[in-house]
PDB file of C-alpha atoms in Angstrom:
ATOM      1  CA  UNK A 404     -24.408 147.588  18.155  1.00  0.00           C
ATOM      2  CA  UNK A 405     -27.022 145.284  17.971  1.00  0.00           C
ATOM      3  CA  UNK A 406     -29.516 147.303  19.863  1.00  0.00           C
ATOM      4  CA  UNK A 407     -28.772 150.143  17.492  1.00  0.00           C
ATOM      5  CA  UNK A 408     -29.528 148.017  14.732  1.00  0.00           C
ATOM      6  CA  UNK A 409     -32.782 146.367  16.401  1.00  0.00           C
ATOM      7  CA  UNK A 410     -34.078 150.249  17.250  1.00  0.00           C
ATOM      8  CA  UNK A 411     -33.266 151.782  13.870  1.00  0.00           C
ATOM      9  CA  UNK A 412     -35.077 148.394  12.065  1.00  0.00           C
ATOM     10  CA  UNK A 413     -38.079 149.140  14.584  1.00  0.00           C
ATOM     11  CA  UNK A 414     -38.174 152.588  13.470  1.00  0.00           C
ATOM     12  CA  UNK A 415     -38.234 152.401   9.724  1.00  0.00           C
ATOM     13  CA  UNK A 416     -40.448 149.380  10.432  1.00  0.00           C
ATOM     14  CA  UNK A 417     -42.602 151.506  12.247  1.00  0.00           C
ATOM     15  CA  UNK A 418     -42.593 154.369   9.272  1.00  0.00           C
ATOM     16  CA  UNK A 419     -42.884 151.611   6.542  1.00  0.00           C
ATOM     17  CA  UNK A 420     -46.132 150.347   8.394  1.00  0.00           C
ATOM     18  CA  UNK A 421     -47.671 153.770   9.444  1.00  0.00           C
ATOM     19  CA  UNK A 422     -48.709 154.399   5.274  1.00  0.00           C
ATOM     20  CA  UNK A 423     -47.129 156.948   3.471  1.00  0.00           C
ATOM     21  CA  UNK A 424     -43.621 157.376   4.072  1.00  0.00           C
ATOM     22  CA  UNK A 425     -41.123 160.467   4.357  1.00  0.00           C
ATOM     23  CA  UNK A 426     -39.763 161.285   0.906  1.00  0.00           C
ATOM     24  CA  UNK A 427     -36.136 161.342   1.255  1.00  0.00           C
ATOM     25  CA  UNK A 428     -33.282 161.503  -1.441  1.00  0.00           C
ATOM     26  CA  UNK A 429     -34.789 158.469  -2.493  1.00  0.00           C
ATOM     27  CA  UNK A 430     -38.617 159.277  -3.094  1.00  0.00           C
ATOM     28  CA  UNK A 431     -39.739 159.031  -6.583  1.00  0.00           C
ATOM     29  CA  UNK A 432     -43.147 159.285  -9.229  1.00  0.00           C
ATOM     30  CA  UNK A 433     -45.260 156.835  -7.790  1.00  0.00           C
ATOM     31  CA  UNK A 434     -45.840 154.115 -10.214  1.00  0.00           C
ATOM     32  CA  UNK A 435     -49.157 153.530 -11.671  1.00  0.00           C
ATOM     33  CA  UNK A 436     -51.246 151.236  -9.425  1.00  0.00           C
ATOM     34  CA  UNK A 437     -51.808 148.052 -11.318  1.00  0.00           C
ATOM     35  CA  UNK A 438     -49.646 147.055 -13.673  1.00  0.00           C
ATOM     36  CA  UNK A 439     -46.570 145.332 -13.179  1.00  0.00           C
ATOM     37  CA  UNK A 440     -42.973 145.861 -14.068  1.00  0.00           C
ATOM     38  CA  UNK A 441     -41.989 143.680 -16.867  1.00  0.00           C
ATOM     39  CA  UNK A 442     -39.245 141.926 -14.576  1.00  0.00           C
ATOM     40  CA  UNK A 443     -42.080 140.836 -11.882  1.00  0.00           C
ATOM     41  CA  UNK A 444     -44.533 139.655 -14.673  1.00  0.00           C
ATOM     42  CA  UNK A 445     -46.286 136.868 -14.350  1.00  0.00           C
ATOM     43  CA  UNK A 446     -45.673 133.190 -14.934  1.00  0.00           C
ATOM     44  CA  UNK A 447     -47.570 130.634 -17.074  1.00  0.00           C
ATOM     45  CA  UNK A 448     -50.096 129.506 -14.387  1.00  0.00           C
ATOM     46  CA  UNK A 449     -50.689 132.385 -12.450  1.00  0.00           C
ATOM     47  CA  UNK A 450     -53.249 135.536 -12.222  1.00  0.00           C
ATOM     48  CA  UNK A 451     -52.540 138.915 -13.665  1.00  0.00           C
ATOM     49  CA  UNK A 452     -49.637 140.458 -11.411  1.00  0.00           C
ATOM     50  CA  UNK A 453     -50.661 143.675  -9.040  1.00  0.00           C
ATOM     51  CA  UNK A 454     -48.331 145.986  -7.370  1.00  0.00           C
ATOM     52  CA  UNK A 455     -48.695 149.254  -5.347  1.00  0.00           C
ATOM     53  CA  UNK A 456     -46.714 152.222  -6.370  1.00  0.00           C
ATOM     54  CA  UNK A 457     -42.881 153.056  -5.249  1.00  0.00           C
ATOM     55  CA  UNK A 458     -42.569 154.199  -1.765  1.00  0.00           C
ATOM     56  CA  UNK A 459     -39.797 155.702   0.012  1.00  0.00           C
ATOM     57  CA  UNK A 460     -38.295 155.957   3.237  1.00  0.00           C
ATOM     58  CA  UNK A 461     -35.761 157.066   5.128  1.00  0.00           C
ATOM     59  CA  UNK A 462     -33.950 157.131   8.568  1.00  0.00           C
ATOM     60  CA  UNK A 463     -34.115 159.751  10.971  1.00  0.00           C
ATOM     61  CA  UNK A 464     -31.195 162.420  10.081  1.00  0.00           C
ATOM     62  CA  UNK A 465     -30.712 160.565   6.536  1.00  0.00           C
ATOM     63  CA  UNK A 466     -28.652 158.356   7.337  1.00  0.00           C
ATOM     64  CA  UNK A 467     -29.657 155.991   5.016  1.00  0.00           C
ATOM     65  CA  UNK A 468     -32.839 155.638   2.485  1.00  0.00           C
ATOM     66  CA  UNK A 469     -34.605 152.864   0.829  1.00  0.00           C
ATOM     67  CA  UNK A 470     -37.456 153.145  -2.371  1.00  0.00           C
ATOM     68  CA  UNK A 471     -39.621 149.988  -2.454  1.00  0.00           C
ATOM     69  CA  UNK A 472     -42.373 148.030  -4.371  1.00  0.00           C
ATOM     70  CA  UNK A 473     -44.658 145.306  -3.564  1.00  0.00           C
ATOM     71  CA  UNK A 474     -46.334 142.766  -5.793  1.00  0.00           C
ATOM     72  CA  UNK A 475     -49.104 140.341  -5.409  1.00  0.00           C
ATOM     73  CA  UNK A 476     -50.536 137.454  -7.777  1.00  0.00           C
ATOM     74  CA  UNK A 477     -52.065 133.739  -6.951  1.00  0.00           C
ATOM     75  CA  UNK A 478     -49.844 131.258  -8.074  1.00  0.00           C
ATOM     76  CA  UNK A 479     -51.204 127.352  -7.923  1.00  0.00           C
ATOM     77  CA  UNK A 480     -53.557 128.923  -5.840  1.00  0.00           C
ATOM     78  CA  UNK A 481     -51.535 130.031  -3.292  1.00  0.00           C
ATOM     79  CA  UNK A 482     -50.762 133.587  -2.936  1.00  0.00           C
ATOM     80  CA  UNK A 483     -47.032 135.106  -3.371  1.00  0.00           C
ATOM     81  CA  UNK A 484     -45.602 138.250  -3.158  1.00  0.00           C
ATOM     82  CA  UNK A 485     -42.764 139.903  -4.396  1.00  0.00           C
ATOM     83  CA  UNK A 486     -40.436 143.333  -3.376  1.00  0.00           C
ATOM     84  CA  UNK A 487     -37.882 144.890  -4.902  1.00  0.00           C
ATOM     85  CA  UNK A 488     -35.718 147.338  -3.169  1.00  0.00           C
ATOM     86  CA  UNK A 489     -32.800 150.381  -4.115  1.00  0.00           C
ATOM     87  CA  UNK A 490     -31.082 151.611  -1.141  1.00  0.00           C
ATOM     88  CA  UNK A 491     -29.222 154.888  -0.345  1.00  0.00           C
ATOM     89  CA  UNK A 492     -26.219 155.144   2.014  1.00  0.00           C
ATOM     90  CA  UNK A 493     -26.067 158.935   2.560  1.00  0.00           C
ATOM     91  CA  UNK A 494     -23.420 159.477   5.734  1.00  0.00           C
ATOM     92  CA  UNK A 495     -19.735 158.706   5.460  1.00  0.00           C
ATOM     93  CA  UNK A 496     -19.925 157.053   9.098  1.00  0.00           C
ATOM     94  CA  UNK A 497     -18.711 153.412   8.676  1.00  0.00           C
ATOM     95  CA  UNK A 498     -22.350 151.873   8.279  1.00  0.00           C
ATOM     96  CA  UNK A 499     -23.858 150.623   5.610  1.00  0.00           C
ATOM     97  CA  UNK A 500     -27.716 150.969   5.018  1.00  0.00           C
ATOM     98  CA  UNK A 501     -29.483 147.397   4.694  1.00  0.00           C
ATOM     99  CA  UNK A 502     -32.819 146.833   3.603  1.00  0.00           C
ATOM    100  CA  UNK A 503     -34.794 144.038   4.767  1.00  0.00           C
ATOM    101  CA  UNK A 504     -37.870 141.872   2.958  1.00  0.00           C
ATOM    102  CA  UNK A 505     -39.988 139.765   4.564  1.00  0.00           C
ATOM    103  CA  UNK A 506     -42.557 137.141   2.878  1.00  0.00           C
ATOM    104  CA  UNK A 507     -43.871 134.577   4.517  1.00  0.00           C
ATOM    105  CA  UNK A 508     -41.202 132.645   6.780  1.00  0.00           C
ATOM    106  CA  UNK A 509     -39.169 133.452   3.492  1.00  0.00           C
ATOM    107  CA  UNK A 510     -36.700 136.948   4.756  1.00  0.00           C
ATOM    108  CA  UNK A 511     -33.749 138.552   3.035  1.00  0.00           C
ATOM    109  CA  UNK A 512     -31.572 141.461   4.677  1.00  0.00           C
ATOM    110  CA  UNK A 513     -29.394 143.069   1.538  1.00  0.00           C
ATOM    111  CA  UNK A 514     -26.627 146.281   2.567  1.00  0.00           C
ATOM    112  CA  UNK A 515     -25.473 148.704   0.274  1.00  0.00           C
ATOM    113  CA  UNK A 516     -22.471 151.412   1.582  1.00  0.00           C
ATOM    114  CA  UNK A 517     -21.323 153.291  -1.767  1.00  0.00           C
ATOM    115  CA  UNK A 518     -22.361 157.034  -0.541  1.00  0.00           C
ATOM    116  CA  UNK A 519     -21.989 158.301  -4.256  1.00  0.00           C
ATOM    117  CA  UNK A 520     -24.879 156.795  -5.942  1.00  0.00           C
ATOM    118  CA  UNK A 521     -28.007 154.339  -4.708  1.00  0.00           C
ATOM    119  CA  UNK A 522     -27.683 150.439  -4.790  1.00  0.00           C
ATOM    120  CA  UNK A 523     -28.765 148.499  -7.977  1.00  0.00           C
ATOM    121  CA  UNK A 524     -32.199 147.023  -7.969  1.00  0.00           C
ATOM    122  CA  UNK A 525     -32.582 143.995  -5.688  1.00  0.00           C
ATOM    123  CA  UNK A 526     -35.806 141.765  -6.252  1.00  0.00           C
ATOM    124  CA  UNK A 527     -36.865 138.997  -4.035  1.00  0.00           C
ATOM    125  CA  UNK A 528     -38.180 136.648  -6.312  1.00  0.00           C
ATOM    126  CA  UNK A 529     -41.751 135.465  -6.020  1.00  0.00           C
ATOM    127  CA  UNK A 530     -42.713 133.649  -2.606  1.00  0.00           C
ATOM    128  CA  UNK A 531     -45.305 132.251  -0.616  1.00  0.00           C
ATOM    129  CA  UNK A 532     -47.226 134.821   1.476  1.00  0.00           C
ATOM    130  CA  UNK A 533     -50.183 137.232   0.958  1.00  0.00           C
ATOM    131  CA  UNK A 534     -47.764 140.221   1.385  1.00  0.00           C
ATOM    132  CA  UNK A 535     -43.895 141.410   1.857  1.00  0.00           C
ATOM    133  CA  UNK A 536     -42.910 143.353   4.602  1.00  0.00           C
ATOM    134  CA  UNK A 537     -40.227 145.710   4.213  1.00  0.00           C
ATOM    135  CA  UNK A 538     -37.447 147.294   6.707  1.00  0.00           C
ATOM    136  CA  UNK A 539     -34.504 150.150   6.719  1.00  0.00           C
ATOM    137  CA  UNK A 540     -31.804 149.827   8.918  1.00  0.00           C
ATOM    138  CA  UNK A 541     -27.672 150.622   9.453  1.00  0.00           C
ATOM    139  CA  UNK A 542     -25.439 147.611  10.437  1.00  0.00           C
ATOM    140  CA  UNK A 543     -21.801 148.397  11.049  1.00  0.00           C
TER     141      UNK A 543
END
């Protein structure tokens, strides 16, 4: 099971990193690069927060899907990012589709396994590291 788990994390690793992502169930309007949503605004202290539009991704045969947003600002100077994530679990097969962020040596992994409607928003919280990496995978 592990090795499943490792393999489908390389692969929507591997998507996530490759640009533009396959639109799935969960692909949305891009957001308008720039501004930030008013939950990842930024603190007293720290530069104007930047984020790149929604993405989407999703495994191969749709077993799962994940939308995602990244957000950048200087903080003390030191520079943090931010993610937020909604995750789709799209097969009745026993597994539930988990969503990893990355930021720094900072690293959540965050499962969601309702099949009749997408996961609420999860946000990271700010943290140190000039960018968040995010990853789909299926854990059982």
């Amino acid at each position: 099971m592990k090795a499943r788990k490792r393999m489908a994390l390389l692969l929507a690793t591997a998507v996530l990193g490759g640009g533009v992502a396959a639109a799935g169930p969960a692909a949305a309007t891009a957001q308008t690069h720039g501004d930030a949503p008013a939950h990842l605004s930024s603190t007293v202290g720290a530069s104007a927060t930047k984020c790149a539009g929604w993405k989407s991704v999703r495994l191969d045969g749709n077993p799962a899907g994940m939308r995602y947003l990244e957000c950048w600002r200087t903080y003390q100077g030191k520079k943090q990012s931010s993610g937020a994530i909604y995750l789709w679990d799209n097969k009745h097969d026993g597994l539930e589709a988990c969503g990893k962020i990355t930021i720094g040596r900072w690293f959540k992994d965050w499962c969601w396994s309702n099949e009749s409607q997408h996961s609420p928003e999860y946000i990271s919280g700010w943290h140190d590291g000039a960018d968040a990496k995010f990853g789909l995978f299926l854990a059982g």
